[in-house]
mmCIF file of C-alpha atoms in Angstrom:
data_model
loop_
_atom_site.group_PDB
_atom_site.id
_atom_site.type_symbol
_atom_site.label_atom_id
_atom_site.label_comp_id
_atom_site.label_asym_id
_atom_site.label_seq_id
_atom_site.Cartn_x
_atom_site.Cartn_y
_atom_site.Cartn_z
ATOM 1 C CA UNK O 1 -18.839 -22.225 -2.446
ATOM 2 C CA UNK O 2 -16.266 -19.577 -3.649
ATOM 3 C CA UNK O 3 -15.774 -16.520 -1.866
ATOM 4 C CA UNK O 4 -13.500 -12.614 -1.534
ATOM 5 C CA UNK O 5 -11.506 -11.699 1.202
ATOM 6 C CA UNK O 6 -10.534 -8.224 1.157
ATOM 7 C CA UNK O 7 -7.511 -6.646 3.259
ATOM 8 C CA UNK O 8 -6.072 -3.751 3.850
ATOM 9 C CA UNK O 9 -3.554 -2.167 6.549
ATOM 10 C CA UNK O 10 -6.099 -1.693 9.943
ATOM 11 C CA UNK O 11 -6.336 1.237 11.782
ATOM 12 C CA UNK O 12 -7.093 2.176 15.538
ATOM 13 C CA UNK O 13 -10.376 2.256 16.688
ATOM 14 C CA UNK O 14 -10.294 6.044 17.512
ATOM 15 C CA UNK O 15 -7.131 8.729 16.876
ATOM 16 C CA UNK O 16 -6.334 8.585 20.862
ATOM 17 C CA UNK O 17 -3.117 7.351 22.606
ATOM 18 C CA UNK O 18 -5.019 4.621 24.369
ATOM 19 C CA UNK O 19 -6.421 3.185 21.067
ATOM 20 C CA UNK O 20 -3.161 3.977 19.099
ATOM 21 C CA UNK O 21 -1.143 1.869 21.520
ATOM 22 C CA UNK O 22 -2.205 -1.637 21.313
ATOM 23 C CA UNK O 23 -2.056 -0.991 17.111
ATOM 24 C CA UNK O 24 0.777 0.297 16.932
ATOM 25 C CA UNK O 25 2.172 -2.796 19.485
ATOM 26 C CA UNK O 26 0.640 -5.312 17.034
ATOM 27 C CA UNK O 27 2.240 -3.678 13.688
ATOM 28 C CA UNK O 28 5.525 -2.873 14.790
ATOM 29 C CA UNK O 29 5.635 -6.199 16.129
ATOM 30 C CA UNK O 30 4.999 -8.157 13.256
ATOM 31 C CA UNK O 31 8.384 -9.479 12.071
ATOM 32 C CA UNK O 32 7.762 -8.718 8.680
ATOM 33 C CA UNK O 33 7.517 -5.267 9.677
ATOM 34 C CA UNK O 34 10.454 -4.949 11.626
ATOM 35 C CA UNK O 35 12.552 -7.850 10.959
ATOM 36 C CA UNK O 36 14.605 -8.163 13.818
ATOM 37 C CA UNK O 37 15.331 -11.125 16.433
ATOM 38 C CA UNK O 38 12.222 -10.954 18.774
ATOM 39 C CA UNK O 39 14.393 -10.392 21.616
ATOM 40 C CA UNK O 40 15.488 -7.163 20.034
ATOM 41 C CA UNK O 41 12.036 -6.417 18.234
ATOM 42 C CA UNK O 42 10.380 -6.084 21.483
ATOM 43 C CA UNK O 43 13.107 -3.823 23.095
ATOM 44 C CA UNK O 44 13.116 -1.737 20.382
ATOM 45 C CA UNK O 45 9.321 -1.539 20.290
ATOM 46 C CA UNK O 46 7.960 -1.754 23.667
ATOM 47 C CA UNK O 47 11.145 -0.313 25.233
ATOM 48 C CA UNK O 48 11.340 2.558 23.247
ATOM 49 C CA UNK O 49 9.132 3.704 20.417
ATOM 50 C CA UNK O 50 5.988 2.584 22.479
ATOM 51 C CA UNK O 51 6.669 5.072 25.504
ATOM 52 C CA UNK O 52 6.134 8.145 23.066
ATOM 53 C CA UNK O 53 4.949 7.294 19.627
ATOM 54 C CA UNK O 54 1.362 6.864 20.369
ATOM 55 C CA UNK O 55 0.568 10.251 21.501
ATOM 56 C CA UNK O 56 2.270 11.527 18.613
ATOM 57 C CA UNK O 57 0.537 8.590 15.934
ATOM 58 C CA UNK O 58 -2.883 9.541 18.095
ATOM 59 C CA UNK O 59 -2.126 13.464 16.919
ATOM 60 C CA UNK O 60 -1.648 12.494 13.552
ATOM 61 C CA UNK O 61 -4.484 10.496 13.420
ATOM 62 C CA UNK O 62 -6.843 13.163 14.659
ATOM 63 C CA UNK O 63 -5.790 15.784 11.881
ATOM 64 C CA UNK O 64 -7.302 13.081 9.662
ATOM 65 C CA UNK O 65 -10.115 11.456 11.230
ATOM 66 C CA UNK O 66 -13.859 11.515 9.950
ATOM 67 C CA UNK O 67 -17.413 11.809 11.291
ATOM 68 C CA UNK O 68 -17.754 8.264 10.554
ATOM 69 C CA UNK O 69 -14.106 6.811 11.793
ATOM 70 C CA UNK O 70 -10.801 6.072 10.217
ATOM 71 C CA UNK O 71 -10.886 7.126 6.363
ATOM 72 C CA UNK O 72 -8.978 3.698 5.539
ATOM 73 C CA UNK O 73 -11.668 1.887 7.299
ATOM 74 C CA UNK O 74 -14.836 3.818 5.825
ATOM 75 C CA UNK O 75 -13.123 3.948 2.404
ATOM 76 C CA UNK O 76 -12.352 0.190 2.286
ATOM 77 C CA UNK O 77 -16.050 -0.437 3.119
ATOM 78 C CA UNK O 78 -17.355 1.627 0.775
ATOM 79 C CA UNK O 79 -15.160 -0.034 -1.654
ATOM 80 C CA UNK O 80 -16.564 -3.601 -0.347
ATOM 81 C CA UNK O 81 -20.020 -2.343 -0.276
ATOM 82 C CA UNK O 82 -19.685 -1.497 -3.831
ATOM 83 C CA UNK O 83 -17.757 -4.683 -4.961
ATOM 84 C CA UNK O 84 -20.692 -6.833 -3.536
ATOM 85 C CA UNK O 85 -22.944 -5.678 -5.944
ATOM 86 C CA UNK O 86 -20.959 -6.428 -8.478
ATOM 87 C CA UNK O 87 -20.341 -10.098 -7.941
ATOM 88 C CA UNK O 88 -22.636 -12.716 -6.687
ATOM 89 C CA UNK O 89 -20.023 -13.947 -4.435
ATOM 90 C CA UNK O 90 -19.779 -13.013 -0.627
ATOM 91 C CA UNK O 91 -17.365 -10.159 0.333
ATOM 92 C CA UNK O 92 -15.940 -9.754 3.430
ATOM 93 C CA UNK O 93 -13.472 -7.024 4.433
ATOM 94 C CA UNK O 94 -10.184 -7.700 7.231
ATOM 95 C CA UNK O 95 -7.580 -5.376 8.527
ATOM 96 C CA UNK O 96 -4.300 -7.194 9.133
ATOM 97 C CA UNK O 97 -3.847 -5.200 11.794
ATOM 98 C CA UNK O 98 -6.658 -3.835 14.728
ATOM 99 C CA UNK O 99 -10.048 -5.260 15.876
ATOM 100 C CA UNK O 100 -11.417 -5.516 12.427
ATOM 101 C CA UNK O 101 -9.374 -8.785 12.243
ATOM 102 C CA UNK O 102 -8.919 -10.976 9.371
ATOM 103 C CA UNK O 103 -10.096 -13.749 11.703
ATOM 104 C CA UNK O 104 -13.800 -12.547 11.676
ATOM 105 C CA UNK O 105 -13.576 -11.988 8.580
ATOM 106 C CA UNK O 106 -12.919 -15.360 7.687
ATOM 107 C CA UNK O 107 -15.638 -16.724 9.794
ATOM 108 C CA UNK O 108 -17.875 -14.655 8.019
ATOM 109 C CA UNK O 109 -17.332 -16.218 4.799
ATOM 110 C CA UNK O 110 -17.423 -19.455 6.500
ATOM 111 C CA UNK O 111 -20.954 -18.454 8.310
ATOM 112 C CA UNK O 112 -22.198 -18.079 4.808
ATOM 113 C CA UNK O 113 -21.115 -21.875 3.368
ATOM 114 C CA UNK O 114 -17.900 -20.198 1.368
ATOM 115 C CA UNK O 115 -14.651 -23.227 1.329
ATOM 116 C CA UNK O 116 -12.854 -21.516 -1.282
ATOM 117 C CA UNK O 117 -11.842 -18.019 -1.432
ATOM 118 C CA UNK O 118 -9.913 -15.843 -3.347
ATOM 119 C CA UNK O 119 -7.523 -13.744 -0.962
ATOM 120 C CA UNK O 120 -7.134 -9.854 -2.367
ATOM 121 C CA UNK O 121 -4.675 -7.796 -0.251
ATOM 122 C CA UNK O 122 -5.435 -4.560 -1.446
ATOM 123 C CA UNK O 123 -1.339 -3.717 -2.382
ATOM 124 C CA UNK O 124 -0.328 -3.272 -5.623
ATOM 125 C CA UNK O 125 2.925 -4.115 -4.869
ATOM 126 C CA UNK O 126 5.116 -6.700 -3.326
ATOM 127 C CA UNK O 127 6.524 -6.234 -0.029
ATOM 128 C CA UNK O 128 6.974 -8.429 2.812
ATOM 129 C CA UNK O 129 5.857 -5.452 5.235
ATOM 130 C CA UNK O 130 2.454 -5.224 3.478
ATOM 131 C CA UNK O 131 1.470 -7.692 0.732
ATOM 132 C CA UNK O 132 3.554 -10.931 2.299
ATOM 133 C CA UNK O 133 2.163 -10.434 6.083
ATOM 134 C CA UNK O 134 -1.248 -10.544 4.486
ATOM 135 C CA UNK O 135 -0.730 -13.976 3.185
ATOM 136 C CA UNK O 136 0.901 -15.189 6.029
ATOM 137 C CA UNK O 137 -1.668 -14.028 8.231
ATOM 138 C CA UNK O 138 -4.468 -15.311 6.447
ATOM 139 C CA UNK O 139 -2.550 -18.775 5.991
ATOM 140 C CA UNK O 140 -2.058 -19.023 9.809
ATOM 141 C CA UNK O 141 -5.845 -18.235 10.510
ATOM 142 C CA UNK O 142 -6.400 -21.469 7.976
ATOM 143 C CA UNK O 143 -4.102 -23.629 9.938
ATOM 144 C CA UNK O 144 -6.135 -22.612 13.107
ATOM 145 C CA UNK O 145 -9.091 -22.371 12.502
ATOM 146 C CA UNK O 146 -10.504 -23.185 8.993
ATOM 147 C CA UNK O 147 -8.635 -26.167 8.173
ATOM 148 C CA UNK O 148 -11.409 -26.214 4.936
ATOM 149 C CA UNK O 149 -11.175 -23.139 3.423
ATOM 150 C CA UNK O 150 -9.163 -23.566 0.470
ATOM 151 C CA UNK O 151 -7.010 -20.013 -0.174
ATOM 152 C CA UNK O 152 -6.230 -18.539 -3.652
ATOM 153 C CA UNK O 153 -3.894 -15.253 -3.776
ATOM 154 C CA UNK O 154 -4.474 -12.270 -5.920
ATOM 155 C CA UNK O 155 -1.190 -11.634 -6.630
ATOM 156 C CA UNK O 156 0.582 -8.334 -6.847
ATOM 157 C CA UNK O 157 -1.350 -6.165 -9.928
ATOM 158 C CA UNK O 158 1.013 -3.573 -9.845
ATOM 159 C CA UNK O 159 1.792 -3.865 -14.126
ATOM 160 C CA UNK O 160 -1.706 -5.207 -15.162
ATOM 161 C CA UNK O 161 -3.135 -3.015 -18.133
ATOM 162 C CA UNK O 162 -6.496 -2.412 -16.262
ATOM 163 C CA UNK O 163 -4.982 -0.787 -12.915
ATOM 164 C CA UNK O 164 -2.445 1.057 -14.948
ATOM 165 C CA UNK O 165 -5.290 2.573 -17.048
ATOM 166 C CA UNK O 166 -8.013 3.185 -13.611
ATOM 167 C CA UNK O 167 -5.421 4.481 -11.456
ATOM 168 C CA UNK O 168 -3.780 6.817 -14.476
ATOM 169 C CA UNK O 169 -7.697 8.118 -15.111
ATOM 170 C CA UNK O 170 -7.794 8.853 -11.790
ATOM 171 C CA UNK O 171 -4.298 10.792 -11.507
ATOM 172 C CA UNK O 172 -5.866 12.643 -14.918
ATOM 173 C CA UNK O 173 -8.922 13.425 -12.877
ATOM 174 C CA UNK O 174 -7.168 14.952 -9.606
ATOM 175 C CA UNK O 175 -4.756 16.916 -12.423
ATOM 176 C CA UNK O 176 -8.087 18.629 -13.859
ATOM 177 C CA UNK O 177 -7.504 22.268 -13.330
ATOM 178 C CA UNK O 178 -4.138 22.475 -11.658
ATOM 179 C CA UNK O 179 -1.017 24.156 -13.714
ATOM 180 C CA UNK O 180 1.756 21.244 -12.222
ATOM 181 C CA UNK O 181 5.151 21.613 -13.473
ATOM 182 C CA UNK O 182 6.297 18.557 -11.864
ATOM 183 C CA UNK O 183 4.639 15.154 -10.663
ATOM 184 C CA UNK O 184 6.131 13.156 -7.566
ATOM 185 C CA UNK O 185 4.893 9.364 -7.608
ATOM 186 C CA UNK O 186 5.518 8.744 -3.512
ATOM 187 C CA UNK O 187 5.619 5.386 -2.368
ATOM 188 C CA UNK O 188 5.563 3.918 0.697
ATOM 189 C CA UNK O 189 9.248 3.029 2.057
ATOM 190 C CA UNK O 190 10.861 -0.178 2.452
ATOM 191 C CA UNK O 191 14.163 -1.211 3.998
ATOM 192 C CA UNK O 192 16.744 -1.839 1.770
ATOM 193 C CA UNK O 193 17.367 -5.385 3.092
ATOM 194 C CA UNK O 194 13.840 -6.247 2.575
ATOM 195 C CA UNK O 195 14.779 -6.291 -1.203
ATOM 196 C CA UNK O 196 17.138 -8.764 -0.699
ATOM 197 C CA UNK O 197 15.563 -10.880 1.659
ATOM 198 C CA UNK O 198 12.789 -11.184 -1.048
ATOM 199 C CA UNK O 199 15.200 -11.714 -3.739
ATOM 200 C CA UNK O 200 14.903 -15.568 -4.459
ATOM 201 C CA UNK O 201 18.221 -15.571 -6.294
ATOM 202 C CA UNK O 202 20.425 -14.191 -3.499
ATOM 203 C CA UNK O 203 22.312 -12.524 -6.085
ATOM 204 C CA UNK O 204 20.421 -10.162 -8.637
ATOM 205 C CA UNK O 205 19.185 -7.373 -6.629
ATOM 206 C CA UNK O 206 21.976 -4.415 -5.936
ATOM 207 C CA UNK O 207 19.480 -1.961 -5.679
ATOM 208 C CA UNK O 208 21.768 0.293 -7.753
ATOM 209 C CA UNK O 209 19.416 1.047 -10.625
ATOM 210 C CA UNK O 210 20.741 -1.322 -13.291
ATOM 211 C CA UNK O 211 19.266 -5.016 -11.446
ATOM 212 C CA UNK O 212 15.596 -3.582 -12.014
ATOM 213 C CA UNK O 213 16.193 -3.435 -16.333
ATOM 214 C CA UNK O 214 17.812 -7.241 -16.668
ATOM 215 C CA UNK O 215 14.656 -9.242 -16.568
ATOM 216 C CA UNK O 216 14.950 -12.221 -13.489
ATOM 217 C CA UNK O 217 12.691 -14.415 -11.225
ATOM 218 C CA UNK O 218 13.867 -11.567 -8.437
ATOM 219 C CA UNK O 219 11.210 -8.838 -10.272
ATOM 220 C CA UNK O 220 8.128 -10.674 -8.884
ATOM 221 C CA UNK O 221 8.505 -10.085 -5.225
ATOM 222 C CA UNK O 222 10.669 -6.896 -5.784
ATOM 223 C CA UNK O 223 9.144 -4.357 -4.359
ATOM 224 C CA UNK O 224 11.622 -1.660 -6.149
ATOM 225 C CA UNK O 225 11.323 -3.166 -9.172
ATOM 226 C CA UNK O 226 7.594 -3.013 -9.194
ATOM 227 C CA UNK O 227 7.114 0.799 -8.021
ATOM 228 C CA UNK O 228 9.604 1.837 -10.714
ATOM 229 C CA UNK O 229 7.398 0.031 -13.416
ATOM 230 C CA UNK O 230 3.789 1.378 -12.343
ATOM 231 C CA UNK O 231 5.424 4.769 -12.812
ATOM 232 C CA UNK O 232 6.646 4.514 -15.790
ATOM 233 C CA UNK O 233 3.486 2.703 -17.201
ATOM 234 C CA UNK O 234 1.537 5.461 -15.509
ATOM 235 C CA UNK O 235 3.988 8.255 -17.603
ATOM 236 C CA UNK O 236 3.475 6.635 -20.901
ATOM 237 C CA UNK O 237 -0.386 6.264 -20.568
ATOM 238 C CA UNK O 238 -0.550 9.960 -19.413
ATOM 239 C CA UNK O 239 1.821 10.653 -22.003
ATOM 240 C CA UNK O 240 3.994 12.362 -19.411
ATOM 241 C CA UNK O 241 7.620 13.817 -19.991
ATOM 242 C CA UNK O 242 10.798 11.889 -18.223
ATOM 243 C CA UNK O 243 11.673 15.344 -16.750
ATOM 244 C CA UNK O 244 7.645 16.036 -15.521
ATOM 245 C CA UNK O 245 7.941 12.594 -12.891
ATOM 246 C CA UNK O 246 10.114 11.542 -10.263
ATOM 247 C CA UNK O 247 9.547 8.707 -7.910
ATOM 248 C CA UNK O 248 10.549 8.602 -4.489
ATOM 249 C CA UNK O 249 9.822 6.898 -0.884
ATOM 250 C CA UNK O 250 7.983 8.445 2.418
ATOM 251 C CA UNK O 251 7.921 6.474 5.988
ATOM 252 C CA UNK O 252 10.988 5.571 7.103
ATOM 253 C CA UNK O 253 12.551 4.469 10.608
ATOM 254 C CA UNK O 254 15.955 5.560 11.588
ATOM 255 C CA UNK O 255 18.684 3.035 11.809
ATOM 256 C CA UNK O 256 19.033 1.391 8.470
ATOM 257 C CA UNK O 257 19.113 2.495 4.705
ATOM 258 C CA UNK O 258 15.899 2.502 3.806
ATOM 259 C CA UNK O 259 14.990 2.841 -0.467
ATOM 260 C CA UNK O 260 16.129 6.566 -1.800
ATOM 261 C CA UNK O 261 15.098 9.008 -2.421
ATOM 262 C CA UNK O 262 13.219 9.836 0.305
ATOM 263 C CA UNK O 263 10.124 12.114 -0.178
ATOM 264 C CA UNK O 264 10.350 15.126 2.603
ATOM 265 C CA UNK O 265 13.879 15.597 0.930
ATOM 266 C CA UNK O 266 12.593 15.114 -2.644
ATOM 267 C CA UNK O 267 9.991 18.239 -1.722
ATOM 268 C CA UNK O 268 13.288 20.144 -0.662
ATOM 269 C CA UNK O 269 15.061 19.651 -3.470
ATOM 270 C CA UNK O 270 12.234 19.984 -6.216
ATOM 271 C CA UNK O 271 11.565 23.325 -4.807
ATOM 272 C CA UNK O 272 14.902 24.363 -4.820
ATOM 273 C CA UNK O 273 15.568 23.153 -8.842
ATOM 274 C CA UNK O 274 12.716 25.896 -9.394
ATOM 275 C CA UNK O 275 9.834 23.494 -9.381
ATOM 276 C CA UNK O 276 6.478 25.509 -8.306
ATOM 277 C CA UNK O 277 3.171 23.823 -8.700
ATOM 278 C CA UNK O 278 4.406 20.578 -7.540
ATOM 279 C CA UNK O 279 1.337 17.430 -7.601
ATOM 280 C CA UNK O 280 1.921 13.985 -5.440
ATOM 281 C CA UNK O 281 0.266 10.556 -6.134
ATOM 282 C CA UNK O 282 0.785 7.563 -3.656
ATOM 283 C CA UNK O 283 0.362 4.840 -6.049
ATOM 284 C CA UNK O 284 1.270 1.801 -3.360
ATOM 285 C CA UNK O 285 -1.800 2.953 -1.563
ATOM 286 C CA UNK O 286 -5.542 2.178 -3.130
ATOM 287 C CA UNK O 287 -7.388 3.901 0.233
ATOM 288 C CA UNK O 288 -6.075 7.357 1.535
ATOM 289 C CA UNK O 289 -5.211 7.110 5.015
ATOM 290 C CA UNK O 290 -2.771 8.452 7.635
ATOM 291 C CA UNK O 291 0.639 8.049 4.945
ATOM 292 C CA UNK O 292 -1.496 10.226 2.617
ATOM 293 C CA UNK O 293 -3.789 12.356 3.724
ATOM 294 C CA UNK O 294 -1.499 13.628 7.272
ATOM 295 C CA UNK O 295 1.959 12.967 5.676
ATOM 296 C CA UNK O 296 1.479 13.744 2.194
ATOM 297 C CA UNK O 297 -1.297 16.009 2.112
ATOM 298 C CA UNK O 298 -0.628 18.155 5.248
ATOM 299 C CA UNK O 299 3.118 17.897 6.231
ATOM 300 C CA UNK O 300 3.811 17.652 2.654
ATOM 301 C CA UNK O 301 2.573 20.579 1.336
ATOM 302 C CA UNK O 302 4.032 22.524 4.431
ATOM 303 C CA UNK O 303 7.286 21.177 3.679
ATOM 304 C CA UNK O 304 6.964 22.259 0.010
ATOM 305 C CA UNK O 305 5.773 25.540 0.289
ATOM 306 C CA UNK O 306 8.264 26.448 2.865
ATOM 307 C CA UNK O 307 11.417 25.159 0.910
ATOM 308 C CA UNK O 308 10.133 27.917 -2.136
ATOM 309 C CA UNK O 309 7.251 26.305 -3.429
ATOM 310 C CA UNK O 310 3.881 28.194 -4.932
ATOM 311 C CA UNK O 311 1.070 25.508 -5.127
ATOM 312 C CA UNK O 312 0.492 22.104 -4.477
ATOM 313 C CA UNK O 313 -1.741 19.326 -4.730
ATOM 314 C CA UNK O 314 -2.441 15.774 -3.453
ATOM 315 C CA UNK O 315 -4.331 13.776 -5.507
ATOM 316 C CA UNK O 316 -6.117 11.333 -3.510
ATOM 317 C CA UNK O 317 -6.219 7.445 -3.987
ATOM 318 C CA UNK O 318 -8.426 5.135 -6.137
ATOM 319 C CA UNK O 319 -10.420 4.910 -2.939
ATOM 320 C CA UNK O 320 -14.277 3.240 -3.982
ATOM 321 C CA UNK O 321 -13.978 5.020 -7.554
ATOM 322 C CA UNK O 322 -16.318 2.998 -9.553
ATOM 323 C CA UNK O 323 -13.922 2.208 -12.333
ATOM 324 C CA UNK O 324 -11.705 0.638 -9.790
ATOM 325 C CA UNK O 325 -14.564 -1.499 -8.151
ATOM 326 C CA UNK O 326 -15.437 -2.692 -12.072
ATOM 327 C CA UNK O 327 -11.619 -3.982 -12.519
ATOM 328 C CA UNK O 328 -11.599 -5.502 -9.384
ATOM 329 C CA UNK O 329 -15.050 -7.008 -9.885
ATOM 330 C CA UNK O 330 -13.546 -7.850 -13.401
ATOM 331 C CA UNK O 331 -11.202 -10.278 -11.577
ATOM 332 C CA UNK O 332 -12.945 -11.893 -9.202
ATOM 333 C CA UNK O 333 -15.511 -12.801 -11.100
ATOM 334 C CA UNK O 334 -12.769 -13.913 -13.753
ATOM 335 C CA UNK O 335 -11.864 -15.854 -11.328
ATOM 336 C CA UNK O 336 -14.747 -17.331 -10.244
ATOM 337 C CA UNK O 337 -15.916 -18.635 -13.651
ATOM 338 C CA UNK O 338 -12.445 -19.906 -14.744
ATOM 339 C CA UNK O 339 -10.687 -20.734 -11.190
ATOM 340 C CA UNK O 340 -7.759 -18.846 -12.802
ATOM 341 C CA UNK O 341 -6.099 -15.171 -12.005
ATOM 342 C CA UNK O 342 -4.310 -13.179 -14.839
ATOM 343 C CA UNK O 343 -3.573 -10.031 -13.169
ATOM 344 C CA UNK O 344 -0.015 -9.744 -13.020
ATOM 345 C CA UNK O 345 2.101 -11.967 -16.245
ATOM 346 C CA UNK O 346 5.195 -13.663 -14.306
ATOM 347 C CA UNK O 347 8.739 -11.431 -15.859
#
């Protein structure tokens, strides 16, 4: 019996230090995350950014927080609420990280008789932070514990014709009524040797600008290359002038070079080139949550405004939109009558 697994990033259980703690612990010590020797990981993490970051996350996350919980959490399930009525096949939603684990949801689909399932991490792109852990994750919870269940991965849709066109509709919709003179496409940050561990060739990513035009092997888990293309497949369906969109990179540790430009300075420096009514997109997010509706949203706009900007707007994620549920309900149940997945054409 064929089944979906949904996942998405987690969240705490509630926006307070004592909640924040053990998730944060969990992500940042995820080695795709930060890729360092364990030894050093675990210094770095539980020696250092542990003993203040969670009152400061648990601040964040209480700027942001709903009646009914975390917004990635109620958005995701309205969005697998939504998909189940659009597919005969049972739905169940994990968080990689937090109690929501992928785990139970795993045994759920097994509870209802499902042996094959078709694994969706909800990430447009690939990165080994985000889309890779997912599989790996969900892989090691097969090993363990559902020796059975045969796994099938979604890959990365970040190029496919039907997100381009539900996620530019949506950017068109959040545009209705605001004046922009300038639209940032904010993704979420990467380390710049993440790019190159990913590169299967060893040799063709320079991250230099010129790598991401010669077509290679290295495109398909480049997480670069990928951003770079949704915007400019998002600017041609929009019909959007090269000087109207830039494209830049928000959440970054310090310590390493991490992909440029980063956002807070692109806000800066838009402002100061005369740029007014300035709107922001986070394309490698489908569900708004603490990256876009604290850091983008809130600090963003403050960060604009003060640097000589006039307006601003955030224009929130795909979230459950009901065009997005039909293209994702379009492909799993593609899948499910033809065992195959044509969402994103190999370079």
């Amino acid at each position: 019996m064929k089944g979906v697994l949904l996942v998405n990033l987690g969240s705490p259980d509630s926006p307070t230090p004592k909640d924040v703690k053990p998730y944060l612990d969990e992500f940042l010590m995820d080695e795709r995350v930060i890729d360092a020797p364990k030894w050093l990981r675990t210094i770095l993490v539980r020696g250092i950014i542990l003993q203040t970051r969670p009152k400061k996350s648990a601040e964040a996350y209480a700027k942001i927080w709903w009646e009914e919980g975390s917004p990635l959490i109620v958005i995701s399930e309205r969005f697998t609420n939504k998909l189940k009525t659009e597919t005969k096949m049972p739905v169940a939603l994990g968080m990689r990280y937090g109690t929501m684990t992928i785990k139970n949801a795993m045994q759920e689909l097994k509870d209802k008789g499902v042996d094959d399932v078709l694994l969706v991490p909800l990430y447009p792109h690939y990165a080994m932070s985000s889309f890779e852990t997912v599989v790996v994750k969900v892989l090691e919870e097969q090993e363990a514990s559902f020796p059975g269940m045969k796994i099938t991965t979604l890959p990365a849709f970040y190029k496919h014709p039907e997100f381009i066109k539900v996620l530019s509709e949506s950017i068109k919709d959040g545009l209705k009524g605001f004046d922009y003179d300038h639209i940032l496409f904010s993704y979420h940050g990467i380390p710049e040797r993440h790019i190159r561990k990913n590169d299967p060739t060893r040799f063709h990513c320079k991250i230099d600008g010129t790598c991401c035009n010669v077509n290679s092997v290295a495109h398909n888990t480049c997480y670069r290359h990928q951003v770079y293309d949704t915007t400019k497949m998002v600017k041609e369906y929009l019909g959007l002038q090269e000087e109207q969109v830039s494209t830049s990179f928000q959440s970054r540790l310090a310590g390493d070079p991490w992909l440029k430009p980063y956002t807070d300075y692109e806000f800066e420096r838009l402002a100061k080139e005369g740029k007014k009514k300035l709107a922001v997109i986070t394309p490698a997010f489908v569900s708004d949550c603490l990256e876009t509706l604290e850091e983008i949203a809130m600090e963003g706009k403050e960060q604009f405004l003060e640097a000589g900007g006039a307006d601003y707007k955030h224009i929130p994620c795909m979230n459950d939109n009901d065009a997005w549920v039909k293209v994702m309900a379009k492909w799993v149940n593609d899948w499910e009558e033809t065992n195959k997945i044509d969402v994103a054409p190999s370079t």
